[in-house]
Amino acid sequence: MGTQQLINRVALVTGGASGIGLAIAQKLYQAGSHIAIADLDLGKAEEALTAIPQLDGQQKLALCVDMADYQSVYAMAERCEEKLGRIDILVNNAGFQHVAPIENFPKEVFQKLIDVMLVGPFVATQAVFAGMKQRGWGRIINISSINGKIGAPFKAGYCSAKHGIIGLTRVTAVEAGDSGVTCNAICPGFVDTPLVRKQLTDLSMGYNVSPDSVIEEVILPHVPQNRLIGADEIGDTAVFLSSDEAAAITGQAINVSGGYVMH
Ligand SMILES: NC(=O)c1ccc[n+]([C@@H]2O[C@H](COP(=O)([O-])OP(=O)(O)OC[C@H]3O[C@@H](n4cnc5c(N)ncnc54)[C@H](O)[C@@H]3O)[C@@H](O)[C@H]2O)c1
């Protein structure tokens, strides 16, 4: 696989201002694609783009989107197409976490998790699918989680959304048929990002350990490689799935978890 294998592709990454989305955007850009970062926080998206060194002939675009608002999602796709010509690679990455036992889980937060991490990606897929199929090439990459494959205590909303998006991934792959469009999910294990750091205090209460020892005592015992995953490792997987070499891989939910989950 060459280093510039994505030359002239246009990639749109939601939630690309931070963590995994930012690493994916950086890696796709380094691999040759034009890149749009869409985030709830436009200022953070613009800052993130500034931190990615400009390469000759490759465009960068910051967009504002609320993935929980379907009109905002359509507007994001339209603006990206207007500015960069089309969308070849869609990465549905935006997300957040809420940790609480089912008895105390607020219904509106459960709904929001589903809206941002399942309905939003569905709407974004609707917005790009016809164009990709017409052009005979496209990549849709949904960021699920190992929590899309296994239940985790206190994560009812998150696990439901992440299981759901694997279903959406499979339907998209089947409907893409022989069009040249593939759709896959990446299922990261624990990646060291703000999303993970923010949940340590809540998890420590659930598991009755100190916040400082959640990683060592609660998370790592499940990980054969005994480490957190790097955001750039998820970026590398996204670049591979976006390449022509990955053309036969579709409808898959690929764990990048240091062995935490093996199915
Ligand atoms: N960090 C992990 O260990 C881990 C593991 C598995 C899956 N994931 C998934 O990876 C994705 C990225 O997570 P991260 O760890 O990089 O988190 P992060 O908090 O670092 O970044 C998430 C980004 O999404 C944006 N965002 C949140 N709500 C949004 C909305 N409604 N509309 C648009 N943007 C919104 C935030 O502003 C932020 O920039 C999420 O879908 C998450 O569930 C993370």
mmCIF file of C-alpha atoms and ligand atoms in Angstrom:
data_model
loop_
_atom_site.group_PDB
_atom_site.id
_atom_site.type_symbol
_atom_site.label_atom_id
_atom_site.label_comp_id
_atom_site.label_asym_id
_atom_site.label_seq_id
_atom_site.Cartn_x
_atom_site.Cartn_y
_atom_site.Cartn_z
ATOM 1 C CA MET A 1 0.000 0.000 0.000
ATOM 2 C CA GLY A 2 1.574 3.330 -1.086
ATOM 3 C CA THR A 3 1.799 6.269 1.303
ATOM 4 C CA GLN A 4 -0.380 8.474 -0.913
ATOM 5 C CA GLN A 5 -3.013 5.856 -1.667
ATOM 6 C CA LEU A 6 -5.936 8.224 -1.020
ATOM 7 C CA ILE A 7 -4.788 10.964 -3.378
ATOM 8 C CA ASN A 8 -7.715 13.132 -4.594
ATOM 9 C CA ARG A 9 -10.265 11.462 -2.336
ATOM 10 C CA VAL A 10 -12.511 13.721 -0.249
ATOM 11 C CA ALA A 11 -13.018 12.603 3.360
ATOM 12 C CA LEU A 12 -15.510 13.917 5.915
ATOM 13 C CA VAL A 13 -14.954 13.017 9.579
ATOM 14 C CA THR A 14 -17.636 13.852 12.153
ATOM 15 C CA GLY A 15 -16.465 14.649 15.674
ATOM 16 C CA GLY A 16 -13.069 15.247 14.083
ATOM 17 C CA ALA A 17 -11.979 18.045 16.433
ATOM 18 C CA SER A 18 -10.776 15.680 19.174
ATOM 19 C CA GLY A 19 -9.433 12.242 20.013
ATOM 20 C CA ILE A 20 -10.050 9.410 17.574
ATOM 21 C CA GLY A 21 -11.761 11.594 14.933
ATOM 22 C CA LEU A 22 -8.835 13.984 14.858
ATOM 23 C CA ALA A 23 -6.346 11.118 14.509
ATOM 24 C CA ILE A 24 -8.428 9.650 11.667
ATOM 25 C CA ALA A 25 -8.580 13.038 9.907
ATOM 26 C CA GLN A 26 -4.810 13.489 10.275
ATOM 27 C CA LYS A 27 -4.044 10.033 8.912
ATOM 28 C CA LEU A 28 -6.459 10.384 5.968
ATOM 29 C CA TYR A 29 -4.889 13.755 5.123
ATOM 30 C CA GLN A 30 -1.370 12.318 5.340
ATOM 31 C CA ALA A 31 -2.541 9.539 3.009
ATOM 32 C CA GLY A 32 -3.453 12.115 0.366
ATOM 33 C CA SER A 33 -7.131 12.966 0.821
ATOM 34 C CA HIS A 34 -8.767 16.361 1.140
ATOM 35 C CA ILE A 35 -10.300 16.526 4.570
ATOM 36 C CA ALA A 36 -13.385 18.049 6.212
ATOM 37 C CA ILE A 37 -13.669 17.993 9.984
ATOM 38 C CA ALA A 38 -17.236 18.474 11.248
ATOM 39 C CA ASP A 39 -17.865 19.029 14.923
ATOM 40 C CA LEU A 40 -20.323 20.498 17.403
ATOM 41 C CA ASP A 41 -17.569 22.915 18.294
ATOM 42 C CA LEU A 42 -16.554 24.853 15.127
ATOM 43 C CA GLY A 43 -13.747 26.721 16.925
ATOM 44 C CA LYS A 44 -12.203 23.417 18.041
ATOM 45 C CA ALA A 45 -12.572 22.009 14.500
ATOM 46 C CA GLU A 46 -10.761 25.059 13.074
ATOM 47 C CA GLU A 47 -7.993 24.759 15.668
ATOM 48 C CA ALA A 48 -7.636 21.061 14.905
ATOM 49 C CA LEU A 49 -7.194 21.804 11.198
ATOM 50 C CA THR A 50 -4.558 24.432 11.918
ATOM 51 C CA ALA A 51 -2.588 21.824 13.852
ATOM 52 C CA ILE A 52 -2.510 19.537 10.774
ATOM 53 C CA PRO A 53 0.417 20.749 8.614
ATOM 54 C CA GLN A 54 -0.792 21.959 5.196
ATOM 55 C CA LEU A 55 0.219 19.740 2.275
ATOM 56 C CA ASP A 56 0.481 20.973 -1.319
ATOM 57 C CA GLY A 57 -2.724 20.576 -3.317
ATOM 58 C CA GLN A 58 -4.762 19.181 -0.431
ATOM 59 C CA GLN A 59 -7.682 21.107 1.019
ATOM 60 C CA LYS A 60 -8.854 21.276 4.632
ATOM 61 C CA LEU A 61 -12.323 22.391 5.710
ATOM 62 C CA ALA A 62 -13.904 22.938 9.133
ATOM 63 C CA LEU A 63 -17.680 22.503 9.472
ATOM 64 C CA CYS A 64 -20.145 22.868 12.318
ATOM 65 C CA VAL A 65 -22.634 20.029 12.869
ATOM 66 C CA ASP A 66 -24.909 18.710 15.556
ATOM 67 C CA MET A 67 -25.286 15.010 14.762
ATOM 68 C CA ALA A 68 -28.455 14.933 16.886
ATOM 69 C CA ASP A 69 -30.165 17.340 14.442
ATOM 70 C CA TYR A 70 -30.903 15.751 11.068
ATOM 71 C CA GLN A 71 -31.187 19.077 9.243
ATOM 72 C CA SER A 72 -27.759 20.036 10.525
ATOM 73 C CA VAL A 73 -26.408 16.689 9.261
ATOM 74 C CA TYR A 74 -27.824 17.232 5.740
ATOM 75 C CA ALA A 75 -26.476 20.818 5.773
ATOM 76 C CA MET A 76 -23.000 19.504 6.739
ATOM 77 C CA ALA A 77 -22.967 17.106 3.782
ATOM 78 C CA GLU A 78 -24.211 19.776 1.365
ATOM 79 C CA ARG A 79 -21.618 22.295 2.507
ATOM 80 C CA CYS A 80 -18.838 19.732 2.193
ATOM 81 C CA GLU A 81 -19.943 18.867 -1.352
ATOM 82 C CA GLU A 82 -20.196 22.568 -2.241
ATOM 83 C CA LYS A 83 -16.691 23.325 -0.968
ATOM 84 C CA LEU A 84 -14.787 20.114 -1.779
ATOM 85 C CA GLY A 85 -16.846 18.786 -4.711
ATOM 86 C CA ARG A 86 -18.094 15.479 -3.281
ATOM 87 C CA ILE A 87 -17.733 13.064 -0.358
ATOM 88 C CA ASP A 88 -15.814 9.858 -1.106
ATOM 89 C CA ILE A 89 -15.094 8.771 2.470
ATOM 90 C CA LEU A 90 -17.555 9.334 5.317
ATOM 91 C CA VAL A 91 -16.369 8.600 8.842
ATOM 92 C CA ASN A 92 -19.218 8.604 11.363
ATOM 93 C CA ASN A 93 -17.199 9.174 14.509
ATOM 94 C CA ALA A 94 -18.870 11.856 16.699
ATOM 95 C CA GLY A 95 -19.938 10.539 20.063
ATOM 96 C CA PHE A 96 -20.094 10.929 23.802
ATOM 97 C CA GLN A 97 -20.528 8.741 26.851
ATOM 98 C CA HIS A 98 -22.833 8.667 29.856
ATOM 99 C CA VAL A 99 -22.241 6.245 32.716
ATOM 100 C CA ALA A 100 -25.106 5.379 35.112
ATOM 101 C CA PRO A 101 -26.937 2.267 36.293
ATOM 102 C CA ILE A 102 -30.139 1.508 34.368
ATOM 103 C CA GLU A 103 -32.317 2.486 37.341
ATOM 104 C CA ASN A 104 -30.872 6.027 37.260
ATOM 105 C CA PHE A 105 -30.179 6.403 33.536
ATOM 106 C CA PRO A 106 -32.014 9.543 32.320
ATOM 107 C CA LYS A 107 -34.296 8.689 29.372
ATOM 108 C CA GLU A 108 -33.387 11.919 27.576
ATOM 109 C CA VAL A 109 -29.660 11.096 27.771
ATOM 110 C CA PHE A 110 -30.366 7.573 26.455
ATOM 111 C CA GLN A 111 -32.272 9.162 23.549
ATOM 112 C CA LYS A 112 -29.457 11.654 22.873
ATOM 113 C CA LEU A 113 -26.853 8.873 22.736
ATOM 114 C CA ILE A 114 -29.007 7.090 20.142
ATOM 115 C CA ASP A 115 -29.593 10.322 18.202
ATOM 116 C CA VAL A 116 -25.906 11.311 18.018
ATOM 117 C CA MET A 117 -24.364 7.862 17.498
ATOM 118 C CA LEU A 118 -27.028 5.971 15.506
ATOM 119 C CA VAL A 119 -29.656 8.241 13.913
ATOM 120 C CA GLY A 120 -27.074 10.917 12.953
ATOM 121 C CA PRO A 121 -24.815 8.386 11.176
ATOM 122 C CA PHE A 122 -27.896 6.960 9.397
ATOM 123 C CA VAL A 123 -28.839 10.452 8.141
ATOM 124 C CA ALA A 124 -25.236 11.159 7.080
ATOM 125 C CA THR A 125 -25.228 7.830 5.202
ATOM 126 C CA GLN A 126 -28.481 8.842 3.463
ATOM 127 C CA ALA A 127 -26.871 12.125 2.444
ATOM 128 C CA VAL A 128 -23.798 10.554 0.779
ATOM 129 C CA PHE A 129 -24.960 7.116 -0.398
ATOM 130 C CA ALA A 130 -26.556 7.973 -3.769
ATOM 131 C CA GLY A 131 -23.570 10.102 -4.865
ATOM 132 C CA MET A 132 -21.050 7.417 -3.908
ATOM 133 C CA LYS A 133 -23.019 4.726 -5.749
ATOM 134 C CA GLN A 134 -23.350 6.927 -8.864
ATOM 135 C CA ARG A 135 -19.598 7.567 -8.927
ATOM 136 C CA GLY A 136 -18.913 3.857 -8.355
ATOM 137 C CA TRP A 137 -16.629 4.374 -5.356
ATOM 138 C CA GLY A 138 -17.159 5.153 -1.701
ATOM 139 C CA ARG A 139 -16.166 4.259 1.826
ATOM 140 C CA ILE A 140 -18.434 4.583 4.858
ATOM 141 C CA ILE A 141 -16.679 3.897 8.145
ATOM 142 C CA ASN A 142 -18.749 3.815 11.313
ATOM 143 C CA ILE A 143 -16.940 4.124 14.614
ATOM 144 C CA SER A 144 -18.634 1.601 16.856
ATOM 145 C CA SER A 145 -16.832 0.147 19.907
ATOM 146 C CA ILE A 146 -16.116 -3.125 21.638
ATOM 147 C CA ASN A 147 -19.275 -2.000 23.463
ATOM 148 C CA GLY A 148 -21.007 -2.699 20.147
ATOM 149 C CA LYS A 149 -20.207 -6.382 20.733
ATOM 150 C CA ILE A 150 -20.372 -6.861 24.499
ATOM 151 C CA GLY A 151 -22.496 -5.396 27.264
ATOM 152 C CA ALA A 152 -20.742 -3.120 29.751
ATOM 153 C CA PRO A 153 -22.338 -2.170 33.064
ATOM 154 C CA PHE A 154 -23.665 1.407 33.395
ATOM 155 C CA LYS A 155 -23.468 2.082 29.625
ATOM 156 C CA ALA A 156 -27.028 1.252 28.525
ATOM 157 C CA GLY A 157 -27.361 4.122 26.026
ATOM 158 C CA TYR A 158 -23.840 3.856 24.643
ATOM 159 C CA CYS A 159 -23.924 0.055 24.222
ATOM 160 C CA SER A 160 -27.342 0.234 22.553
ATOM 161 C CA ALA A 161 -26.166 2.849 20.040
ATOM 162 C CA LYS A 162 -22.889 1.017 19.361
ATOM 163 C CA HIS A 163 -24.645 -2.349 18.849
ATOM 164 C CA GLY A 164 -27.162 -0.572 16.597
ATOM 165 C CA ILE A 165 -24.560 0.959 14.334
ATOM 166 C CA ILE A 166 -23.122 -2.474 13.576
ATOM 167 C CA GLY A 167 -26.594 -3.396 12.264
ATOM 168 C CA LEU A 168 -26.659 -0.208 10.177
ATOM 169 C CA THR A 169 -23.159 -1.054 8.858
ATOM 170 C CA ARG A 170 -24.316 -4.476 7.665
ATOM 171 C CA VAL A 171 -27.457 -3.136 5.973
ATOM 172 C CA THR A 172 -25.446 -0.388 4.257
ATOM 173 C CA ALA A 173 -22.930 -2.955 2.990
ATOM 174 C CA VAL A 174 -25.715 -5.174 1.634
ATOM 175 C CA GLU A 175 -27.525 -2.248 -0.026
ATOM 176 C CA ALA A 176 -24.234 -1.031 -1.538
ATOM 177 C CA GLY A 177 -24.024 -4.379 -3.344
ATOM 178 C CA ASP A 178 -21.605 -4.270 -6.258
ATOM 179 C CA SER A 179 -21.604 -0.458 -6.516
ATOM 180 C CA GLY A 180 -17.970 -0.012 -5.420
ATOM 181 C CA VAL A 181 -19.051 1.394 -2.054
ATOM 182 C CA THR A 182 -18.021 -0.427 1.115
ATOM 183 C CA CYS A 183 -19.242 0.090 4.663
ATOM 184 C CA ASN A 184 -17.453 -1.163 7.753
ATOM 185 C CA ALA A 185 -17.407 -0.493 11.463
ATOM 186 C CA ILE A 186 -14.310 -0.101 13.592
ATOM 187 C CA CYS A 187 -14.692 -1.291 17.178
ATOM 188 C CA PRO A 188 -11.987 0.316 19.307
ATOM 189 C CA GLY A 189 -11.155 -0.896 22.790
ATOM 190 C CA PHE A 190 -10.204 1.718 25.364
ATOM 191 C CA VAL A 191 -8.391 4.565 23.597
ATOM 192 C CA ASP A 192 -6.782 7.302 25.668
ATOM 193 C CA THR A 193 -8.999 10.301 24.736
ATOM 194 C CA PRO A 194 -11.056 12.918 26.628
ATOM 195 C CA LEU A 195 -14.123 10.635 26.277
ATOM 196 C CA VAL A 196 -12.403 7.894 28.286
ATOM 197 C CA ARG A 197 -10.770 10.229 30.818
ATOM 198 C CA LYS A 198 -14.152 11.905 31.572
ATOM 199 C CA GLN A 199 -15.811 8.599 32.549
ATOM 200 C CA LEU A 200 -13.155 7.414 35.012
ATOM 201 C CA THR A 201 -14.740 9.105 38.050
ATOM 202 C CA ASP A 202 -18.214 7.687 37.307
ATOM 203 C CA LEU A 203 -16.768 4.240 36.629
ATOM 204 C CA SER A 204 -14.756 4.367 39.867
ATOM 205 C CA MET A 205 -18.000 4.830 41.808
ATOM 206 C CA GLY A 206 -19.707 1.983 39.940
ATOM 207 C CA TYR A 207 -16.813 -0.396 40.561
ATOM 208 C CA ASN A 208 -15.940 0.964 44.011
ATOM 209 C CA VAL A 209 -12.281 1.736 43.249
ATOM 210 C CA SER A 210 -10.416 5.064 43.169
ATOM 211 C CA PRO A 211 -10.559 7.099 39.906
ATOM 212 C CA ASP A 212 -6.771 6.789 39.594
ATOM 213 C CA SER A 213 -6.915 3.010 39.587
ATOM 214 C CA VAL A 214 -9.831 2.449 37.140
ATOM 215 C CA ILE A 215 -7.484 1.935 34.191
ATOM 216 C CA GLU A 216 -5.188 -0.489 36.061
ATOM 217 C CA GLU A 217 -7.855 -2.359 38.017
ATOM 218 C CA VAL A 218 -11.007 -2.282 35.877
ATOM 219 C CA ILE A 219 -9.934 -1.866 32.257
ATOM 220 C CA LEU A 220 -6.497 -3.421 31.697
ATOM 221 C CA PRO A 221 -7.216 -6.834 33.266
ATOM 222 C CA HIS A 222 -9.486 -7.457 30.227
ATOM 223 C CA VAL A 223 -6.823 -6.491 27.672
ATOM 224 C CA PRO A 224 -4.329 -9.235 26.725
ATOM 225 C CA GLN A 225 -1.907 -6.582 25.437
ATOM 226 C CA ASN A 226 -2.220 -4.797 28.813
ATOM 227 C CA ARG A 227 -2.373 -1.296 27.319
ATOM 228 C CA LEU A 228 -4.689 1.435 26.101
ATOM 229 C CA ILE A 229 -4.966 1.785 22.324
ATOM 230 C CA GLY A 230 -3.504 4.841 20.543
ATOM 231 C CA ALA A 231 -5.922 7.051 18.577
ATOM 232 C CA ASP A 232 -3.443 6.881 15.670
ATOM 233 C CA GLU A 233 -3.935 3.095 15.541
ATOM 234 C CA ILE A 234 -7.632 3.678 14.821
ATOM 235 C CA GLY A 235 -6.542 6.241 12.190
ATOM 236 C CA ASP A 236 -4.334 3.639 10.486
ATOM 237 C CA THR A 237 -7.239 1.176 10.362
ATOM 238 C CA ALA A 238 -9.475 3.857 8.800
ATOM 239 C CA VAL A 239 -6.822 4.589 6.149
ATOM 240 C CA PHE A 240 -6.583 0.893 5.270
ATOM 241 C CA LEU A 241 -10.377 0.504 5.046
ATOM 242 C CA SER A 242 -10.436 3.596 2.795
ATOM 243 C CA SER A 243 -7.826 2.196 0.417
ATOM 244 C CA ASP A 244 -8.444 0.313 -2.828
ATOM 245 C CA GLU A 245 -6.681 -2.663 -1.247
ATOM 246 C CA ALA A 246 -9.616 -3.041 1.179
ATOM 247 C CA ALA A 247 -12.220 -3.205 -1.621
ATOM 248 C CA ALA A 248 -13.405 -6.703 -0.653
ATOM 249 C CA ILE A 249 -13.855 -5.869 3.013
ATOM 250 C CA THR A 250 -17.443 -4.776 3.653
ATOM 251 C CA GLY A 251 -20.090 -5.275 6.306
ATOM 252 C CA GLN A 252 -17.407 -6.016 8.910
ATOM 253 C CA ALA A 253 -17.065 -4.825 12.494
ATOM 254 C CA ILE A 254 -13.324 -4.856 13.101
ATOM 255 C CA ASN A 255 -11.996 -4.856 16.674
ATOM 256 C CA VAL A 256 -8.920 -2.725 17.365
ATOM 257 C CA SER A 257 -8.779 -3.500 21.037
ATOM 258 C CA GLY A 258 -5.487 -5.157 21.992
ATOM 259 C CA GLY A 259 -7.399 -8.438 22.193
ATOM 260 C CA TYR A 260 -10.134 -7.248 24.609
ATOM 261 C CA VAL A 261 -12.836 -8.651 22.299
ATOM 262 C CA MET A 262 -12.178 -11.456 19.792
ATOM 263 C CA HIS A 263 -15.489 -11.893 17.970
HETATM 264 N N1 LIG B 1 -12.046 6.628 23.458
HETATM 265 C C1 LIG B 1 -12.378 5.356 23.416
HETATM 266 O O1 LIG B 1 -11.851 4.520 24.156
HETATM 267 C C2 LIG B 1 -13.402 4.862 22.447
HETATM 268 C C3 LIG B 1 -13.595 3.476 22.358
HETATM 269 C C4 LIG B 1 -14.521 2.988 21.450
HETATM 270 C C5 LIG B 1 -15.236 3.855 20.654
HETATM 271 N N2 LIG B 1 -15.020 5.201 20.767
HETATM 272 C C6 LIG B 1 -15.806 6.064 19.904
HETATM 273 O O2 LIG B 1 -14.950 6.881 19.135
HETATM 274 C C7 LIG B 1 -15.621 8.099 18.813
HETATM 275 C C8 LIG B 1 -14.739 9.272 19.211
HETATM 276 O O3 LIG B 1 -14.519 9.231 20.595
HETATM 277 P P1 LIG B 1 -13.289 9.947 21.314
HETATM 278 O O4 LIG B 1 -12.843 9.043 22.382
HETATM 279 O O5 LIG B 1 -12.332 10.434 20.299
HETATM 280 O O6 LIG B 1 -14.072 11.155 22.027
HETATM 281 P P2 LIG B 1 -13.731 12.717 22.168
HETATM 282 O O7 LIG B 1 -14.620 13.193 23.273
HETATM 283 O O8 LIG B 1 -12.272 12.941 22.249
HETATM 284 O O9 LIG B 1 -14.237 13.314 20.769
HETATM 285 C C9 LIG B 1 -15.589 13.287 20.393
HETATM 286 C C10 LIG B 1 -15.854 14.454 19.460
HETATM 287 O O10 LIG B 1 -17.235 14.359 19.064
HETATM 288 C C11 LIG B 1 -17.793 15.651 19.111
HETATM 289 N N3 LIG B 1 -19.235 15.561 19.315
HETATM 290 C C12 LIG B 1 -19.903 15.147 20.424
HETATM 291 N N4 LIG B 1 -21.225 15.256 20.241
HETATM 292 C C13 LIG B 1 -21.409 15.734 18.985
HETATM 293 C C14 LIG B 1 -22.555 16.060 18.216
HETATM 294 N N5 LIG B 1 -23.793 15.977 18.714
HETATM 295 N N6 LIG B 1 -22.366 16.506 16.952
HETATM 296 C C15 LIG B 1 -21.117 16.657 16.456
HETATM 297 N N7 LIG B 1 -19.987 16.394 17.140
HETATM 298 C C16 LIG B 1 -20.141 15.932 18.394
HETATM 299 C C17 LIG B 1 -17.097 16.345 20.292
HETATM 300 O O11 LIG B 1 -17.204 17.763 20.204
HETATM 301 C C18 LIG B 1 -15.673 15.817 20.145
HETATM 302 O O12 LIG B 1 -14.881 16.666 19.345
HETATM 303 C C19 LIG B 1 -16.964 8.064 19.551
HETATM 304 O O13 LIG B 1 -17.984 7.612 18.694
HETATM 305 C C20 LIG B 1 -16.700 7.038 20.633
HETATM 306 O O14 LIG B 1 -17.877 6.435 21.088
HETATM 307 C C21 LIG B 1 -14.129 5.724 21.650
#
